[in-house]
Short mmCIF file of C-alpha atoms in Angstrom, two decimals:
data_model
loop_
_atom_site.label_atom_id
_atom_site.label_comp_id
_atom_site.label_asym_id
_atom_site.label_seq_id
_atom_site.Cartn_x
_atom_site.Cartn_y
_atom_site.Cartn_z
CA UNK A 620 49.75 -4.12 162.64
CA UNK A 621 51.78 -1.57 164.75
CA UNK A 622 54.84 0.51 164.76
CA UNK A 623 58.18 -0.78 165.32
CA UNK A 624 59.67 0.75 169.02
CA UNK A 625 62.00 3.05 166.46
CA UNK A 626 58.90 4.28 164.09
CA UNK A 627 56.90 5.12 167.76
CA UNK A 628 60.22 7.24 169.07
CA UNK A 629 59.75 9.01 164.97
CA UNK A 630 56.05 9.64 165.45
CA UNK A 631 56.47 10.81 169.07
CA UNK A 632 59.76 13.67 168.00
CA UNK A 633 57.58 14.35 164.75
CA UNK A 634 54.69 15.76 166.33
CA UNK A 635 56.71 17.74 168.88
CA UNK A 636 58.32 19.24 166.04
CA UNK A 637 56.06 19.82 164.72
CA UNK A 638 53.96 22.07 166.85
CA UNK A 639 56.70 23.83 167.30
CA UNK A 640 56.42 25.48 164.22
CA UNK A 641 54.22 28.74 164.56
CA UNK A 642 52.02 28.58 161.34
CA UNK A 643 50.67 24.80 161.42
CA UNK A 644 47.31 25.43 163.02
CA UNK A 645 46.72 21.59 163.32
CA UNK A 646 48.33 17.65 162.68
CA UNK A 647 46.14 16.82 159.10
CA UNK A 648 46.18 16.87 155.48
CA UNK A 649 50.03 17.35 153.86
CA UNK A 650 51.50 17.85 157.09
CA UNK A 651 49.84 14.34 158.86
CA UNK A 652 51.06 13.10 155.55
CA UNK A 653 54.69 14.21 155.49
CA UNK A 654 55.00 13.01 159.55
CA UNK A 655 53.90 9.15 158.32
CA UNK A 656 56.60 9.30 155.48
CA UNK A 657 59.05 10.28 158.07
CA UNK A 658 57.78 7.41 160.23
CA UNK A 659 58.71 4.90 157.23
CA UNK A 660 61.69 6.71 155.93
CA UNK A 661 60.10 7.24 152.91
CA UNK A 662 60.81 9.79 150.53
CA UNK A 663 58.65 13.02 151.18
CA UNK A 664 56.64 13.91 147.94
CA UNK A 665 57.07 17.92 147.62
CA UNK A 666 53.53 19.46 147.33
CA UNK A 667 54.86 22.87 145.49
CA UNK A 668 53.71 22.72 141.57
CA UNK A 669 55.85 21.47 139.15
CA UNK A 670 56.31 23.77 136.61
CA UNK A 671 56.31 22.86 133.07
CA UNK A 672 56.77 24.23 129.62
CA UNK A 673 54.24 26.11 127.81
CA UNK A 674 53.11 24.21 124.19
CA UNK A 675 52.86 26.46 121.08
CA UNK A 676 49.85 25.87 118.40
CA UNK A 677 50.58 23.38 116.09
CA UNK A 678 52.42 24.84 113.41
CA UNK A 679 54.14 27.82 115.31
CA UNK A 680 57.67 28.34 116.34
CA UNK A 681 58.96 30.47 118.96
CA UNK A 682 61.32 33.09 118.56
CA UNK A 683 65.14 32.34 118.90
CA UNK A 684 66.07 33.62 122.22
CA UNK A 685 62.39 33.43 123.48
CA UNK A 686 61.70 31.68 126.81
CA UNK A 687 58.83 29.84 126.82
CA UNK A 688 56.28 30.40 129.61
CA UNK A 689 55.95 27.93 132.51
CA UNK A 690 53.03 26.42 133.63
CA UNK A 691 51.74 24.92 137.02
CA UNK A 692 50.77 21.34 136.40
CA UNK A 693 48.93 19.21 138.50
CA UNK A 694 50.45 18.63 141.81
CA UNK A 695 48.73 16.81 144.75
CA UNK A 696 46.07 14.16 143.19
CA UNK A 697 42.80 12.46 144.37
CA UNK A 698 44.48 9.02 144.37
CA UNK A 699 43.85 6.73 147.80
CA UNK A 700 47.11 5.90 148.68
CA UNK A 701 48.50 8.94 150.60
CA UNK A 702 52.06 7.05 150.72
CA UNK A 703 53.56 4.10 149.37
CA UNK A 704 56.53 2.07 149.75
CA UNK A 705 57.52 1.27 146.08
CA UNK A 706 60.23 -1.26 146.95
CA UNK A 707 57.25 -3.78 148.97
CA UNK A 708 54.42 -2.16 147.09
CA UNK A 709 52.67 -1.44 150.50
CA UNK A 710 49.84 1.88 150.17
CA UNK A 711 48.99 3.42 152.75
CA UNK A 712 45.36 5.55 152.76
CA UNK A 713 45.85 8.30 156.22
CA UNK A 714 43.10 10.02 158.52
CA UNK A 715 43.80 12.23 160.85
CA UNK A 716 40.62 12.71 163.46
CA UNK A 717 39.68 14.54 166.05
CA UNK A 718 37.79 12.72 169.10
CA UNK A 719 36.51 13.63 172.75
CA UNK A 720 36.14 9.81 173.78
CA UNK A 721 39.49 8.18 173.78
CA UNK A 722 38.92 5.01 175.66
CA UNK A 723 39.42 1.98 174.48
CA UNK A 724 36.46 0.66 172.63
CA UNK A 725 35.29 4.06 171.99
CA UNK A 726 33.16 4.58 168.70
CA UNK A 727 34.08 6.63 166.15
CA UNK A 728 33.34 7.39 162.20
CA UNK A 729 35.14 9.03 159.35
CA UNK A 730 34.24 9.66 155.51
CA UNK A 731 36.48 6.81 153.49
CA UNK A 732 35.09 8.29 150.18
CA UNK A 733 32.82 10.82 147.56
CA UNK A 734 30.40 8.39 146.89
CA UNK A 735 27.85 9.56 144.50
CA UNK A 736 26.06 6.62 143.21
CA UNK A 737 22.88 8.30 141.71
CA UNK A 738 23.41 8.55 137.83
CA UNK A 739 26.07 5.86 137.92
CA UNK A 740 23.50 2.91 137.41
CA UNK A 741 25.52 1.35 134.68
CA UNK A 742 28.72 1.58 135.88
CA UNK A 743 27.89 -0.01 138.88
CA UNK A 744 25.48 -2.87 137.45
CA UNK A 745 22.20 -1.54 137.27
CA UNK A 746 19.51 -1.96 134.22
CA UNK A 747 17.33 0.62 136.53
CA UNK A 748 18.22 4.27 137.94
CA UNK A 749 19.17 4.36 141.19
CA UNK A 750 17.05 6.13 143.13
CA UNK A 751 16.02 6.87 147.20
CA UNK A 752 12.94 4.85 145.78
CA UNK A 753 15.50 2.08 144.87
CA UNK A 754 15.39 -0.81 148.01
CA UNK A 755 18.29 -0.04 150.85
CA UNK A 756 20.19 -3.77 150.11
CA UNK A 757 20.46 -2.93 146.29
CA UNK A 758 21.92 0.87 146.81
CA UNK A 759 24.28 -1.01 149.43
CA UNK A 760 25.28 -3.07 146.90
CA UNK A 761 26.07 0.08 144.53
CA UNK A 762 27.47 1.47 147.61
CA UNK A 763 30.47 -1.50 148.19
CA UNK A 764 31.04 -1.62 144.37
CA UNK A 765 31.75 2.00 144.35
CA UNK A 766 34.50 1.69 146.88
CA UNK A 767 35.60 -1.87 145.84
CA UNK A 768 36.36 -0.49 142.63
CA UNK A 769 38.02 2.89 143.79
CA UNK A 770 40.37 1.25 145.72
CA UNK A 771 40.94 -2.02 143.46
CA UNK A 772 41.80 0.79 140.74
CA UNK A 773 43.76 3.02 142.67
CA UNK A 774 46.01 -0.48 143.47
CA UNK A 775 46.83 -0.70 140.06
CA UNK A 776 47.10 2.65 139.30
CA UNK A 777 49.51 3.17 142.12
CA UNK A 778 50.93 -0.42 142.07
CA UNK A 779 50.05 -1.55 145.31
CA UNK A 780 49.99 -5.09 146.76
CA UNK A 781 49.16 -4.57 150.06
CA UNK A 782 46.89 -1.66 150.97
CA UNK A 783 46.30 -0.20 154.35
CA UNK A 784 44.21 2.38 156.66
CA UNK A 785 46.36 4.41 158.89
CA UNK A 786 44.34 6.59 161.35
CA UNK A 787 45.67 9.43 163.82
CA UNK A 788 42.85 10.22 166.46
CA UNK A 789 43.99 13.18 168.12
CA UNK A 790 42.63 14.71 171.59
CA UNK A 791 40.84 18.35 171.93
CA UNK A 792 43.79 19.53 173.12
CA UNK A 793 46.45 17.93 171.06
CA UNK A 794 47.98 16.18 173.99
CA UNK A 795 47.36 13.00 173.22
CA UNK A 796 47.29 10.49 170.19
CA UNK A 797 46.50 7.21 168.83
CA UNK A 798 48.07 5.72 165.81
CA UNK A 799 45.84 3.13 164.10
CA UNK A 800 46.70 0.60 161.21
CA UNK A 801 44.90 -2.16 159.66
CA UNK A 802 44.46 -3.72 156.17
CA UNK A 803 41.95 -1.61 154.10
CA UNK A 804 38.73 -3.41 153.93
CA UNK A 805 37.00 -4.23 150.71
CA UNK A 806 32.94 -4.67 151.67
CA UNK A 807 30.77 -7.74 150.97
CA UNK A 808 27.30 -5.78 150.82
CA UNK A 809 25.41 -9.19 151.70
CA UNK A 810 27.40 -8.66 154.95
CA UNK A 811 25.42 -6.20 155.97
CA UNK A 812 22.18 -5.11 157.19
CA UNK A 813 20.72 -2.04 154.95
CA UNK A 814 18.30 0.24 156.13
CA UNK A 815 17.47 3.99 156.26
CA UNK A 816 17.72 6.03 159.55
CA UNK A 817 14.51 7.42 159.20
CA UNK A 818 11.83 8.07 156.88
CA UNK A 819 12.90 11.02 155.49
CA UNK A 820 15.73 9.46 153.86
CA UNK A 821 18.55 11.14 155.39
CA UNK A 822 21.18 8.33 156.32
CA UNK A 823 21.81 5.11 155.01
CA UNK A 824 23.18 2.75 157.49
CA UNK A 825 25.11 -0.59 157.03
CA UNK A 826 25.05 -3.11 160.05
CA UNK A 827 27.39 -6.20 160.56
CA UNK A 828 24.47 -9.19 160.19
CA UNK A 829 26.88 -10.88 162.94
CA UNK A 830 27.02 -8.58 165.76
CA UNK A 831 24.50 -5.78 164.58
CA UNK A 832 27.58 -3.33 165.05
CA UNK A 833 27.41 -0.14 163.08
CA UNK A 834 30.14 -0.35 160.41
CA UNK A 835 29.10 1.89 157.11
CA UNK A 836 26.82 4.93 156.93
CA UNK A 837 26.00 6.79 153.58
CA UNK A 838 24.53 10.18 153.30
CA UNK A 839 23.27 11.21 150.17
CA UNK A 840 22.84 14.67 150.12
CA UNK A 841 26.49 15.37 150.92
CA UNK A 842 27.66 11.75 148.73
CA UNK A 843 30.01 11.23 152.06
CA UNK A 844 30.35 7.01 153.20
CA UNK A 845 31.89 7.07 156.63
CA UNK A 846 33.31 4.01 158.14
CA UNK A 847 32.47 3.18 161.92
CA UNK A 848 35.42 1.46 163.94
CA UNK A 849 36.23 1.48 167.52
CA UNK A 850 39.63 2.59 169.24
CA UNK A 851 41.33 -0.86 169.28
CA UNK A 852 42.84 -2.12 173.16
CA UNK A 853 46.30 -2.53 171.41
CA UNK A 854 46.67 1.09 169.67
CA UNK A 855 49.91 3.18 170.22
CA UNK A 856 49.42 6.18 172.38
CA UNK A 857 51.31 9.15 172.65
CA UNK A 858 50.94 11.70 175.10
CA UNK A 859 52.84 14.77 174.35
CA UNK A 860 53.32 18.83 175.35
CA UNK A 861 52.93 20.82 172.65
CA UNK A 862 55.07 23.48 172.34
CA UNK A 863 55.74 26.94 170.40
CA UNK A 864 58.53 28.62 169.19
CA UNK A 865 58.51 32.17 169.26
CA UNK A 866 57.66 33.47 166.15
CA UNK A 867 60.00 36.03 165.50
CA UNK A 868 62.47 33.35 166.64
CA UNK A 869 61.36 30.94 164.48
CA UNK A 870 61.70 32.96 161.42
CA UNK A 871 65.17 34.82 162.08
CA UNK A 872 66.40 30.95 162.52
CA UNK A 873 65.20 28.64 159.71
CA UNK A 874 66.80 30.79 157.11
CA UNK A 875 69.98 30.51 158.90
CA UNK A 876 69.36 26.66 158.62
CA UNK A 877 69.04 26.87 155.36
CA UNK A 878 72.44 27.89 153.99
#
């Protein structure tokens, strides 16, 4: 999968434009998120609250005249898909990384998901606690069902057909970038090779059976599974300048823009 020559020109202007503005400190979170739907013309969600009516008791009125109270409901969610094109029912789950090793082939990791699987023994088909007693192949297993379910659910809850990983890796200095997309993998623990870092327990590592690569790491103390790829020969780059606008500039002009 890779950008059309059109959504590469959109990514490239994006992140100039980006940095141009004086109070983004960085390309992640919201504003990574905002770039991609402006890559696919989507529709960018609006992260400010959405303010709602206060509810009375049961069995009160308000005064005539009155206004009732708003409300901040809940805005941004914990739901996969970052973005998703309702008309082909594609989601799309972004990253935004930082690396110093941008060659191709390069290793790198990132945490996919929260996964805290202790106390969850039922749930995730268990007659016995789950434990760091409990052997490394049967927490793996807990392990993939925890994320095949969180992102089978968060299909239907979002109504998505076709679900993705998008990842920017981004350069020390912000120069350069590397737009990655594949499908978003659902794990077969028996896969996998299961065993603990060391013996105190700290990291639980998953290796392909096939090629003994790295590809899923677990730590429990922090409930953070990472994913292990490498930086694809094929990957869009983009090498820009980041630039500033002066901020005094900046402010005196958007306002202007705006009426």
């Amino acid at each position: 999968m890779s950008l059309t020559n059109e959504e590469v020109q959109r990514l490239e202007e994006a992140l100039k434009a980006t940095w141009a503005v004086p109070f983004v400190d960085d390309i992640e979170g919201f504003v990574w998120e905002s770039i991609f739907h402006y890559i696919k013309q989507l529709s960018i969600p609006d992260p400010l609250p959405i303010w709602g009516r206060e509810k009375l008791p049961r069995g009160t009125r308000r005064p005539t005249g009155q206004e009732p109270a708003p409300k901040p409901q809940k805005g941004k969610t914990k739901s996969l898909f970052d973005a998703v094109d309702k008309a082909n029912k594609i989601g799309w789950s972004l990253k935004a990384l930082q690396c110093t090793n941008l060659a191709e082939n390069a290793n790198f990791e990132f945490v996919i998901q929260r996964a805290s699987i202790f106390g969850k023994s039922e749930q995730l088909g268990f007659t016995e606690k789950l434990s760091l007693q409990t052997p490394p192949a049967d927490l793996g297993r807990a392990i993939a069902k925890h994320w095949n379910d969180k992102v089978l659910n968060d299909m239907r809850e979002q109504s998505v057909e076709e679900a993705r990983l998008v990842i920017l890796i981004k350069s020390l200095d912000r120069k350069q970038y590397i737009y990655i997309e594949r499908p978003l993998a659902l794990f077969k623990a028996e896969d996998f090779e299961w065993a603990w870092s060391n013996e105190k327990f700290v990291g639980l590592q998953a290796k392909q059976k096939l090629d003994g690569r790295p590809a899923l790491k677990w730590y429990h103390s922090q409930t953070q599974l990472f994913e292990c790829l490498t930086l694809p020969p094929n990957a869009t780059r983009i090498q820009i300048e980041p630039k500033r606008m002066e901020v005094g500039k900046f402010v005196h002009t958007i306002p202007e823009l705006l009426l």
